[in-house]
Amino acid sequence: MPETARSLSRFLRRSGYLRKWLVLGVSIGVIAGLGAVVFYLALDYTGRFLLGYLGGYDIPKPVGDGGDDGSPGFDRPWAIPLITCGGALVSAWLVARFAPEAEGHGTDNAIEAVHTDPRSIRARAIWVKTVASALTIGSGGSGGREGPAAQISAGFGSLLTRRLDLPDDDGRLAVSLGIGSGIGAIFGAPLGGAVLAASIVYREDFDYRALVPGFITSATAYAVLGSILGFDPLFGTLTDGYRFDHPLDLGWFVVLGIVAAMFGWLYARIFYGTVALTAKLPGGKVVKPAVGGLTVGVLALAVPQVLASGYGWAEKAAATDTLMAIPLWIVLLMPLAKIVATSLSIGTGGSGGIFGPGVVIGAFVGAAVWRLGEITGAPGLPASPAVFVVVGMMACFGSVAHAPLAVTIMVAEMTDSFAVIPGAMVAVGIAYMLIARTDVSIYRAQRRYRTNFGPAA
């Protein structure tokens, strides 16, 4: 160990709880914020070049990403499958050649490091994950940007654990804080990121030790990212003017919770079914993601909303005029289409997150429920689909990720929509209780309880 690292290690061991986690929390937060900025810019430039310049198609972007309405159609439709295939091919080659552990969504690897060995995340995997995910998503693959952001900051927590020879318990907290602060930073949701750090590693438990340090780490990461990219919520203010003022409206949120749980369950089952099927099919670790990318490109010719992260389309689904401009069959098909596209992009071995697509799936679940209610003239329906879109985001992914509180807070921050909380509590609660009756989770590395901490779990 270098002398500087040895001195810092001794300093931390002599420090009390407050000083130790101020130093570690701020350090991880700074890297989480900078890492999120680097990945955001890499993804933005890659997408502009691959899909925008080569493909002649601009993806719609939400307000927090610049607010681009996107292209009305494909200028060169024949190029889209070739670009999604080529991006997936190069991404998969990089992963297979330099860091096989960067395959897939990456968050499970970070969670597993918390439970088994907080020193295990290699620095090389961080950079490979960043480049590979930018290529996958930038070329149109259906994936989220939170996986790479989480792996960067979790990897830094793992690096600190190795270099400073931190005790295992501190190392586990450092990696957990990295996961939460990275995801919170890239989505502009610091409070949700702090709560996520304490809840994402368990299905039915909560690590209270990570909560207060998580406040420091997530706030630091958010401040760093915001000072460079801005502090606007990702989706702007989606439910401006909404107020929960009629108890009978809760009936709609019961329905939405049930439907969201169904699609959350389908998301996990189809995604991991694709992972299992891919492992049995012939072809190497480079060919399979490329075929998956080609298939996503072909699917996008019929349903362009499945391309890339899809956050711009989720924002469009929240406004009545833009939602009504989307054909009804696409609105109804979109949750399943996005699940299939994400499974083909990431489940076949591609690189990217699964949190973001889960949010988009939930958004279109809410939009589909609202459209059906509007067509049938059902009573008590909100005037705007925004409320259902926001609550759908919370309920669908919050339930299948077994992190209902964290995801609810994060989506409320991303949409500036805390007014929906009363209805969201019902929808998210029902969705989570339904999912909890099964053995399904989108994060397979989660342990059930904190008593399972350690290598023997």
CSV table of C-alpha atoms in Angstrom, one decimal:
chain,number,residue,atom,x,y,z
A,1,MET,CA,0.0,0.0,0.0
A,2,PRO,CA,1.4,3.5,-0.9
A,3,GLU,CA,2.3,5.7,2.0
A,4,THR,CA,-0.4,8.2,1.3
A,5,ALA,CA,-3.1,5.5,1.2
A,6,ARG,CA,-1.6,4.0,4.4
A,7,SER,CA,-1.8,7.3,6.2
A,8,LEU,CA,-5.4,7.9,5.0
A,9,SER,CA,-6.3,4.4,6.1
A,10,ARG,CA,-4.9,5.1,9.6
A,11,PHE,CA,-6.7,8.4,9.7
A,12,LEU,CA,-10.1,6.8,8.9
A,13,ARG,CA,-9.6,4.0,11.4
A,14,ARG,CA,-8.9,6.6,14.2
A,15,SER,CA,-11.9,8.7,13.0
A,16,GLY,CA,-15.3,8.6,14.6
A,17,TYR,CA,-18.5,7.8,12.6
A,18,LEU,CA,-19.2,11.4,11.5
A,19,ARG,CA,-15.7,12.2,10.3
A,20,LYS,CA,-15.2,8.9,8.6
A,21,TRP,CA,-18.4,9.0,6.6
A,22,LEU,CA,-18.0,12.7,5.8
A,23,VAL,CA,-14.7,11.9,4.1
A,24,LEU,CA,-15.8,8.7,2.4
A,25,GLY,CA,-19.3,10.0,1.6
A,26,VAL,CA,-18.1,13.2,-0.1
A,27,SER,CA,-15.3,11.3,-1.9
A,28,ILE,CA,-17.8,8.7,-3.4
A,29,GLY,CA,-20.3,11.4,-4.1
A,30,VAL,CA,-17.8,13.5,-6.1
A,31,ILE,CA,-16.8,10.5,-8.2
A,32,ALA,CA,-20.5,9.5,-8.6
A,33,GLY,CA,-21.4,12.9,-9.9
A,34,LEU,CA,-18.4,13.2,-12.2
A,35,GLY,CA,-18.9,9.6,-13.5
A,36,ALA,CA,-22.6,10.4,-14.2
A,37,VAL,CA,-21.6,13.5,-16.2
A,38,VAL,CA,-19.0,11.6,-18.2
A,39,PHE,CA,-21.4,8.8,-19.1
A,40,TYR,CA,-24.2,11.3,-19.9
A,41,LEU,CA,-22.0,13.1,-22.3
A,42,ALA,CA,-20.6,9.9,-23.8
A,43,LEU,CA,-24.2,8.6,-24.4
A,44,ASP,CA,-25.4,12.0,-25.8
A,45,TYR,CA,-22.6,12.3,-28.3
A,46,THR,CA,-22.8,8.6,-29.3
A,47,GLY,CA,-26.5,8.8,-29.9
A,48,ARG,CA,-26.2,12.0,-31.9
A,49,PHE,CA,-23.6,10.4,-34.2
A,50,LEU,CA,-25.0,6.9,-34.6
A,51,LEU,CA,-28.8,7.4,-34.7
A,52,GLY,CA,-28.8,11.1,-35.5
A,53,TYR,CA,-26.0,11.4,-38.1
A,54,LEU,CA,-25.8,7.9,-39.6
A,55,GLY,CA,-29.4,6.9,-39.1
A,56,GLY,CA,-31.1,10.2,-39.8
A,57,TYR,CA,-33.3,9.8,-36.7
A,58,ASP,CA,-33.4,12.0,-33.6
A,59,ILE,CA,-34.7,10.4,-30.4
A,60,PRO,CA,-37.2,12.6,-28.5
A,61,LYS,CA,-35.6,13.9,-25.3
A,62,PRO,CA,-37.3,15.0,-22.1
A,63,VAL,CA,-37.1,18.5,-20.7
A,64,GLY,CA,-34.1,17.7,-18.5
A,65,ASP,CA,-32.1,16.5,-21.4
A,66,GLY,CA,-32.8,19.5,-23.7
A,67,GLY,CA,-36.4,18.9,-24.6
A,68,ASP,CA,-36.0,17.8,-28.3
A,69,ASP,CA,-39.3,16.6,-29.9
A,70,GLY,CA,-37.4,14.2,-32.1
A,71,SER,CA,-37.8,13.2,-35.7
A,72,PRO,CA,-41.4,12.7,-37.2
A,73,GLY,CA,-40.2,9.5,-38.8
A,74,PHE,CA,-37.2,7.6,-40.2
A,75,ASP,CA,-35.3,9.3,-43.0
A,76,ARG,CA,-33.3,6.1,-43.7
A,77,PRO,CA,-35.3,3.2,-42.2
A,78,TRP,CA,-33.0,0.6,-43.7
A,79,ALA,CA,-30.1,2.0,-41.6
A,80,ILE,CA,-31.8,1.6,-38.2
A,81,PRO,CA,-31.4,-2.2,-37.8
A,82,LEU,CA,-27.8,-2.0,-39.1
A,83,ILE,CA,-26.9,0.7,-36.6
A,84,THR,CA,-28.5,-1.2,-33.6
A,85,CYS,CA,-26.8,-4.4,-34.7
A,86,GLY,CA,-23.4,-2.6,-35.2
A,87,GLY,CA,-23.5,-0.8,-31.9
A,88,ALA,CA,-24.4,-4.0,-30.1
A,89,LEU,CA,-21.6,-5.9,-31.9
A,90,VAL,CA,-18.8,-3.5,-31.0
A,91,SER,CA,-20.1,-3.2,-27.5
A,92,ALA,CA,-20.2,-6.9,-27.0
A,93,TRP,CA,-16.7,-7.3,-28.4
A,94,LEU,CA,-15.3,-4.8,-26.0
A,95,VAL,CA,-17.0,-6.5,-23.0
A,96,ALA,CA,-15.9,-10.0,-24.1
A,97,ARG,CA,-12.3,-8.8,-24.8
A,98,PHE,CA,-11.6,-6.6,-21.8
A,99,ALA,CA,-14.1,-7.1,-18.9
A,100,PRO,CA,-16.6,-9.9,-19.2
A,101,GLU,CA,-18.2,-8.9,-15.8
A,102,ALA,CA,-19.5,-5.7,-17.6
A,103,GLU,CA,-22.0,-7.8,-19.5
A,104,GLY,CA,-25.7,-7.2,-18.9
A,105,HIS,CA,-27.1,-4.5,-16.7
A,106,GLY,CA,-24.3,-4.4,-14.1
A,107,THR,CA,-26.3,-3.5,-11.0
A,108,ASP,CA,-26.5,-7.1,-9.9
A,109,ASN,CA,-22.7,-7.3,-10.0
A,110,ALA,CA,-22.5,-4.3,-7.7
A,111,ILE,CA,-25.2,-5.7,-5.3
A,112,GLU,CA,-23.3,-9.0,-5.3
A,113,ALA,CA,-20.1,-7.2,-4.3
A,114,VAL,CA,-22.0,-5.7,-1.3
A,115,HIS,CA,-22.9,-9.2,-0.1
A,116,THR,CA,-19.8,-11.2,-0.9
A,117,ASP,CA,-16.6,-9.1,-1.5
A,118,PRO,CA,-16.7,-5.3,-1.6
A,119,ARG,CA,-13.2,-5.3,-3.0
A,120,SER,CA,-14.1,-7.3,-6.1
A,121,ILE,CA,-15.1,-4.6,-8.7
A,122,ARG,CA,-12.2,-4.1,-11.1
A,123,ALA,CA,-11.4,-0.6,-12.2
A,124,ARG,CA,-11.2,-1.9,-15.8
A,125,ALA,CA,-14.9,-2.9,-15.7
A,126,ILE,CA,-15.9,0.7,-14.9
A,127,TRP,CA,-14.5,2.1,-18.2
A,128,VAL,CA,-15.5,-0.9,-20.3
A,129,LYS,CA,-19.1,-0.6,-18.9
A,130,THR,CA,-19.1,3.1,-19.7
A,131,VAL,CA,-18.0,2.8,-23.3
A,132,ALA,CA,-20.0,-0.4,-24.0
A,133,SER,CA,-23.2,1.0,-22.6
A,134,ALA,CA,-22.8,4.2,-24.6
A,135,LEU,CA,-22.5,2.2,-27.7
A,136,THR,CA,-25.4,-0.1,-26.9
A,137,ILE,CA,-27.9,2.6,-26.0
A,138,GLY,CA,-26.5,5.3,-28.3
A,139,SER,CA,-27.1,3.0,-31.3
A,140,GLY,CA,-30.7,2.5,-30.3
A,141,GLY,CA,-30.5,-0.5,-27.9
A,142,SER,CA,-33.2,-0.4,-25.2
A,143,GLY,CA,-31.3,0.2,-22.0
A,144,GLY,CA,-31.0,2.7,-19.2
A,145,ARG,CA,-28.2,4.9,-18.2
A,146,GLU,CA,-28.3,4.2,-14.5
A,147,GLY,CA,-26.5,0.8,-14.7
A,148,PRO,CA,-23.2,2.3,-15.9
A,149,ALA,CA,-23.6,5.3,-13.5
A,150,ALA,CA,-24.1,2.9,-10.6
A,151,GLN,CA,-21.1,0.8,-11.6
A,152,ILE,CA,-18.8,3.7,-11.8
A,153,SER,CA,-19.5,4.9,-8.3
A,154,ALA,CA,-19.9,1.4,-6.8
A,155,GLY,CA,-16.5,0.6,-8.4
A,156,PHE,CA,-15.0,3.6,-6.8
A,157,GLY,CA,-16.3,2.5,-3.4
A,158,SER,CA,-14.8,-0.9,-4.1
A,159,LEU,CA,-11.5,0.8,-5.0
A,160,LEU,CA,-11.5,2.7,-1.8
A,161,THR,CA,-12.1,-0.5,0.1
A,162,ARG,CA,-9.1,-2.1,-1.5
A,163,ARG,CA,-6.7,0.8,-1.4
A,164,LEU,CA,-7.5,2.0,2.1
A,165,ASP,CA,-8.0,-1.5,3.5
A,166,LEU,CA,-11.4,-0.7,4.9
A,167,PRO,CA,-13.2,-3.2,7.2
A,168,ASP,CA,-15.7,-5.3,5.3
A,169,ASP,CA,-18.7,-3.6,6.9
A,170,ASP,CA,-17.4,-0.2,5.8
A,171,GLY,CA,-16.6,-1.5,2.3
A,172,ARG,CA,-20.1,-2.9,1.9
A,173,LEU,CA,-21.6,0.5,2.9
A,174,ALA,CA,-19.2,2.2,0.5
A,175,VAL,CA,-20.3,0.1,-2.4
A,176,SER,CA,-24.0,0.5,-1.5
A,177,LEU,CA,-23.6,4.2,-1.3
A,178,GLY,CA,-22.0,4.1,-4.7
A,179,ILE,CA,-25.0,2.3,-6.2
A,180,GLY,CA,-27.5,4.7,-4.7
A,181,SER,CA,-25.6,7.9,-5.4
A,182,GLY,CA,-24.8,7.0,-9.0
A,183,ILE,CA,-28.4,6.2,-9.8
A,184,GLY,CA,-29.6,9.2,-7.9
A,185,ALA,CA,-27.2,11.5,-9.7
A,186,ILE,CA,-27.9,10.4,-13.3
A,187,PHE,CA,-31.6,10.8,-12.6
A,188,GLY,CA,-31.4,14.0,-10.6
A,189,ALA,CA,-33.0,12.4,-7.6
A,190,PRO,CA,-30.7,12.7,-4.6
A,191,LEU,CA,-33.2,11.8,-1.8
A,192,GLY,CA,-34.4,8.7,-3.7
A,193,GLY,CA,-30.8,7.7,-4.4
A,194,ALA,CA,-30.0,7.9,-0.6
A,195,VAL,CA,-33.0,5.7,0.2
A,196,LEU,CA,-32.1,3.4,-2.7
A,197,ALA,CA,-28.7,2.8,-1.2
A,198,ALA,CA,-30.3,1.5,1.9
A,199,SER,CA,-32.9,-0.7,0.2
A,200,ILE,CA,-31.7,-2.0,-3.2
A,201,VAL,CA,-29.5,-4.8,-1.8
A,202,TYR,CA,-32.5,-6.5,0.0
A,203,ARG,CA,-35.9,-7.7,-1.1
A,204,GLU,CA,-37.6,-7.5,2.3
A,205,ASP,CA,-35.3,-5.5,4.5
A,206,PHE,CA,-33.7,-2.1,4.8
A,207,ASP,CA,-30.1,-1.3,5.8
A,208,TYR,CA,-30.6,1.7,8.1
A,209,ARG,CA,-26.8,2.1,8.4
A,210,ALA,CA,-26.6,3.3,4.8
A,211,LEU,CA,-29.3,5.9,5.0
A,212,VAL,CA,-27.6,8.9,6.8
A,213,PRO,CA,-24.2,8.5,4.9
A,214,GLY,CA,-26.4,8.2,1.8
A,215,PHE,CA,-27.7,11.7,2.4
A,216,ILE,CA,-24.2,13.1,2.2
A,217,THR,CA,-23.1,11.0,-0.7
A,218,SER,CA,-26.2,11.5,-2.9
A,219,ALA,CA,-26.4,15.2,-2.2
A,220,THR,CA,-22.7,15.6,-3.1
A,221,ALA,CA,-23.2,13.6,-6.3
A,222,TYR,CA,-26.3,15.6,-7.3
A,223,ALA,CA,-24.5,18.9,-6.6
A,224,VAL,CA,-21.6,17.9,-8.8
A,225,LEU,CA,-23.7,16.8,-11.7
A,226,GLY,CA,-26.1,19.7,-11.4
A,227,SER,CA,-23.3,22.3,-11.4
A,228,ILE,CA,-22.2,21.0,-14.8
A,229,LEU,CA,-25.4,19.8,-16.5
A,230,GLY,CA,-28.1,21.8,-14.6
A,231,PHE,CA,-30.6,21.0,-11.9
A,232,ASP,CA,-33.8,20.7,-13.9
A,233,PRO,CA,-35.9,17.5,-13.2
A,234,LEU,CA,-35.5,14.9,-15.9
A,235,PHE,CA,-39.1,15.1,-16.9
A,236,GLY,CA,-39.8,18.7,-15.9
A,237,THR,CA,-43.1,19.2,-13.9
A,238,LEU,CA,-45.5,16.6,-15.2
A,239,THR,CA,-48.4,17.0,-12.9
A,240,ASP,CA,-48.5,20.8,-12.5
A,241,GLY,CA,-51.8,21.8,-11.0
A,242,TYR,CA,-52.9,18.3,-9.9
A,243,ARG,CA,-54.2,17.9,-6.4
A,244,PHE,CA,-55.6,14.8,-4.7
A,245,ASP,CA,-59.0,16.0,-3.4
A,246,HIS,CA,-61.5,13.1,-3.9
A,247,PRO,CA,-61.1,9.8,-1.9
A,248,LEU,CA,-63.1,7.8,-4.5
A,249,ASP,CA,-60.2,8.5,-7.0
A,250,LEU,CA,-58.2,5.9,-5.1
A,251,GLY,CA,-60.2,3.2,-7.0
A,252,TRP,CA,-58.3,4.1,-10.1
A,253,PHE,CA,-55.0,3.7,-8.3
A,254,VAL,CA,-56.0,0.2,-7.1
A,255,VAL,CA,-56.5,-0.7,-10.7
A,256,LEU,CA,-53.3,0.9,-11.8
A,257,GLY,CA,-51.4,-0.9,-9.0
A,258,ILE,CA,-52.7,-4.3,-10.1
A,259,VAL,CA,-51.9,-3.7,-13.8
A,260,ALA,CA,-48.4,-2.3,-12.9
A,261,ALA,CA,-47.6,-5.4,-10.9
A,262,MET,CA,-48.6,-7.6,-13.8
A,263,PHE,CA,-46.2,-5.8,-16.1
A,264,GLY,CA,-43.5,-5.6,-13.5
A,265,TRP,CA,-43.7,-9.4,-13.1
A,266,LEU,CA,-43.7,-9.9,-16.9
A,267,TYR,CA,-40.6,-7.6,-17.2
A,268,ALA,CA,-38.6,-9.8,-14.8
A,269,ARG,CA,-39.8,-13.1,-16.2
A,270,ILE,CA,-39.3,-12.2,-19.9
A,271,PHE,CA,-35.9,-10.5,-19.2
A,272,TYR,CA,-34.5,-13.5,-17.3
A,273,GLY,CA,-36.2,-15.9,-19.6
A,274,THR,CA,-34.3,-14.3,-22.4
A,275,VAL,CA,-31.0,-14.5,-20.4
A,276,ALA,CA,-31.6,-18.3,-19.9
A,277,LEU,CA,-32.6,-18.9,-23.6
A,278,THR,CA,-29.6,-16.9,-24.9
A,279,ALA,CA,-27.3,-19.1,-22.8
A,280,LYS,CA,-28.6,-22.2,-24.6
A,281,LEU,CA,-28.5,-20.8,-28.1
A,282,PRO,CA,-25.5,-21.3,-30.4
A,283,GLY,CA,-23.1,-18.4,-31.1
A,284,GLY,CA,-20.6,-16.6,-29.0
A,285,LYS,CA,-20.9,-13.7,-26.6
A,286,VAL,CA,-20.4,-11.2,-29.4
A,287,VAL,CA,-22.8,-12.7,-31.9
A,288,LYS,CA,-25.8,-13.1,-29.6
A,289,PRO,CA,-26.0,-9.4,-28.6
A,290,ALA,CA,-25.5,-8.4,-32.2
A,291,VAL,CA,-28.5,-10.5,-33.3
A,292,GLY,CA,-30.5,-9.0,-30.4
A,293,GLY,CA,-29.6,-5.5,-31.5
A,294,LEU,CA,-30.6,-6.3,-35.1
A,295,THR,CA,-34.0,-7.6,-33.9
A,296,VAL,CA,-34.6,-4.5,-31.8
A,297,GLY,CA,-33.8,-2.4,-34.9
A,298,VAL,CA,-36.4,-4.3,-36.9
A,299,LEU,CA,-39.0,-4.0,-34.1
A,300,ALA,CA,-38.3,-0.2,-34.0
A,301,LEU,CA,-39.4,0.2,-37.6
A,302,ALA,CA,-42.9,-0.6,-36.4
A,303,VAL,CA,-42.7,0.8,-32.8
A,304,PRO,CA,-40.0,3.5,-32.8
A,305,GLN,CA,-40.7,4.2,-29.1
A,306,VAL,CA,-38.6,1.2,-28.1
A,307,LEU,CA,-35.3,2.7,-29.3
A,308,ALA,CA,-32.7,3.7,-26.7
A,309,SER,CA,-33.8,4.8,-23.2
A,310,GLY,CA,-37.2,6.2,-24.2
A,311,TYR,CA,-37.5,8.9,-21.7
A,312,GLY,CA,-38.7,11.5,-24.2
A,313,TRP,CA,-41.5,9.2,-25.2
A,314,ALA,CA,-42.5,8.7,-21.5
A,315,GLU,CA,-42.7,12.5,-21.2
A,316,LYS,CA,-44.9,12.6,-24.4
A,317,ALA,CA,-47.2,10.0,-22.8
A,318,ALA,CA,-47.8,12.4,-19.9
A,319,ALA,CA,-49.4,15.2,-22.0
A,320,THR,CA,-52.9,14.8,-23.4
A,321,ASP,CA,-52.2,16.2,-26.9
A,322,THR,CA,-49.0,14.2,-27.6
A,323,LEU,CA,-50.4,11.0,-26.1
A,324,MET,CA,-53.5,11.3,-28.3
A,325,ALA,CA,-51.2,11.7,-31.3
A,326,ILE,CA,-49.7,8.3,-30.6
A,327,PRO,CA,-51.8,5.5,-32.2
A,328,LEU,CA,-53.8,3.6,-29.6
A,329,TRP,CA,-52.4,0.2,-30.6
A,330,ILE,CA,-48.9,1.5,-29.9
A,331,VAL,CA,-49.9,2.9,-26.5
A,332,LEU,CA,-51.4,-0.5,-25.6
A,333,LEU,CA,-48.6,-2.5,-27.1
A,334,MET,CA,-45.7,-0.3,-25.8
A,335,PRO,CA,-45.3,-1.8,-22.3
A,336,LEU,CA,-44.8,-5.3,-23.7
A,337,ALA,CA,-42.7,-4.1,-26.7
A,338,LYS,CA,-40.4,-2.2,-24.4
A,339,ILE,CA,-40.0,-5.3,-22.2
A,340,VAL,CA,-39.1,-7.4,-25.3
A,341,ALA,CA,-36.7,-4.8,-26.7
A,342,THR,CA,-34.9,-4.5,-23.3
A,343,SER,CA,-34.6,-8.2,-23.1
A,344,LEU,CA,-33.2,-8.4,-26.6
A,345,SER,CA,-30.8,-5.6,-26.0
A,346,ILE,CA,-29.5,-6.3,-22.4
A,347,GLY,CA,-30.7,-9.9,-21.7
A,348,THR,CA,-28.8,-11.3,-24.7
A,349,GLY,CA,-25.5,-9.9,-23.2
A,350,GLY,CA,-25.6,-6.3,-24.2
A,351,SER,CA,-24.5,-3.5,-21.8
A,352,GLY,CA,-26.9,-1.0,-20.2
A,353,GLY,CA,-29.3,-0.5,-17.3
A,354,ILE,CA,-32.7,-1.9,-16.7
A,355,PHE,CA,-34.0,0.7,-14.3
A,356,GLY,CA,-34.7,3.3,-17.0
A,357,PRO,CA,-36.6,0.9,-19.3
A,358,GLY,CA,-38.7,-0.1,-16.2
A,359,VAL,CA,-39.7,3.5,-15.7
A,360,VAL,CA,-40.7,3.8,-19.4
A,361,ILE,CA,-42.7,0.6,-19.2
A,362,GLY,CA,-44.5,1.9,-16.1
A,363,ALA,CA,-45.2,5.2,-17.8
A,364,PHE,CA,-46.9,3.5,-20.8
A,365,VAL,CA,-48.8,1.2,-18.4
A,366,GLY,CA,-50.3,4.3,-16.8
A,367,ALA,CA,-50.9,5.9,-20.3
A,368,ALA,CA,-52.7,2.8,-21.5
A,369,VAL,CA,-55.0,2.7,-18.5
A,370,TRP,CA,-55.8,6.4,-19.0
A,371,ARG,CA,-56.5,5.9,-22.7
A,372,LEU,CA,-58.8,3.0,-22.1
A,373,GLY,CA,-60.6,4.9,-19.3
A,374,GLU,CA,-60.9,7.9,-21.6
A,375,ILE,CA,-62.4,5.8,-24.5
A,376,THR,CA,-65.0,4.2,-22.2
A,377,GLY,CA,-65.9,7.4,-20.5
A,378,ALA,CA,-65.2,5.9,-17.1
A,379,PRO,CA,-66.1,8.2,-14.1
A,380,GLY,CA,-63.4,9.8,-11.9
A,381,LEU,CA,-60.7,9.8,-14.6
A,382,PRO,CA,-58.1,12.6,-14.2
A,383,ALA,CA,-58.3,15.2,-16.9
A,384,SER,CA,-54.6,14.6,-17.8
A,385,PRO,CA,-52.8,11.3,-18.2
A,386,ALA,CA,-49.8,12.7,-16.3
A,387,VAL,CA,-50.9,11.4,-12.9
A,388,PHE,CA,-51.3,7.8,-14.2
A,389,VAL,CA,-48.0,8.0,-16.1
A,390,VAL,CA,-46.1,9.1,-13.0
A,391,VAL,CA,-47.8,6.6,-10.7
A,392,GLY,CA,-47.3,3.9,-13.3
A,393,MET,CA,-43.5,4.6,-13.2
A,394,MET,CA,-43.5,4.3,-9.5
A,395,ALA,CA,-45.6,1.2,-9.2
A,396,CYS,CA,-44.2,-0.9,-12.0
A,397,PHE,CA,-40.5,-0.7,-11.3
A,398,GLY,CA,-40.8,0.0,-7.5
A,399,SER,CA,-42.6,-3.3,-7.1
A,400,VAL,CA,-40.4,-5.5,-9.2
A,401,ALA,CA,-37.2,-3.9,-7.9
A,402,HIS,CA,-38.4,-4.5,-4.3
A,403,ALA,CA,-37.6,-0.9,-3.6
A,404,PRO,CA,-41.1,0.8,-3.4
A,405,LEU,CA,-40.2,3.7,-1.2
A,406,ALA,CA,-36.9,4.6,-3.0
A,407,VAL,CA,-38.4,4.4,-6.5
A,408,THR,CA,-41.5,6.4,-5.4
A,409,ILE,CA,-39.3,9.2,-4.1
A,410,MET,CA,-37.0,9.0,-7.2
A,411,VAL,CA,-39.8,9.3,-9.7
A,412,ALA,CA,-41.4,12.1,-7.7
A,413,GLU,CA,-38.1,14.0,-7.9
A,414,MET,CA,-37.6,13.2,-11.6
A,415,THR,CA,-41.1,14.5,-12.4
A,416,ASP,CA,-41.5,17.2,-9.7
A,417,SER,CA,-44.7,15.4,-8.8
A,418,PHE,CA,-45.0,15.0,-5.1
A,419,ALA,CA,-48.7,15.9,-5.3
A,420,VAL,CA,-49.4,12.4,-6.6
A,421,ILE,CA,-48.1,10.7,-3.4
A,422,PRO,CA,-51.6,9.8,-1.8
A,423,GLY,CA,-52.6,7.9,-4.9
A,424,ALA,CA,-49.1,6.5,-5.5
A,425,MET,CA,-49.1,5.1,-2.0
A,426,VAL,CA,-52.1,2.9,-2.8
A,427,ALA,CA,-50.9,1.8,-6.3
A,428,VAL,CA,-47.3,1.2,-5.2
A,429,GLY,CA,-48.4,-0.6,-2.1
A,430,ILE,CA,-50.7,-3.0,-3.9
A,431,ALA,CA,-48.2,-3.6,-6.7
A,432,TYR,CA,-45.4,-4.4,-4.2
A,433,MET,CA,-47.6,-6.7,-2.1
A,434,LEU,CA,-48.6,-8.6,-5.2
A,435,ILE,CA,-45.0,-9.0,-6.4
A,436,ALA,CA,-43.9,-9.9,-2.9
A,437,ARG,CA,-46.2,-13.0,-3.1
A,438,THR,CA,-44.0,-14.3,-5.8
A,439,ASP,CA,-40.2,-15.0,-6.0
A,440,VAL,CA,-39.7,-12.5,-8.8
A,441,SER,CA,-37.2,-9.6,-8.7
A,442,ILE,CA,-35.5,-7.6,-11.4
A,443,TYR,CA,-32.3,-7.8,-9.3
A,444,ARG,CA,-31.4,-11.4,-8.7
A,445,ALA,CA,-28.4,-10.6,-6.5
A,446,GLN,CA,-30.7,-9.2,-3.8
A,447,ARG,CA,-30.8,-11.1,-0.5
A,448,ARG,CA,-34.0,-11.4,1.4
A,449,TYR,CA,-32.9,-10.1,4.8
A,450,ARG,CA,-29.8,-8.5,6.3
A,451,THR,CA,-29.0,-11.6,8.3
A,452,ASN,CA,-27.9,-13.1,5.0
A,453,PHE,CA,-24.9,-10.7,4.8
A,454,GLY,CA,-21.6,-12.2,3.8
A,455,PRO,CA,-20.1,-14.8,1.6
A,456,ALA,CA,-22.2,-17.7,2.9
A,457,ALA,CA,-25.4,-16.1,1.8
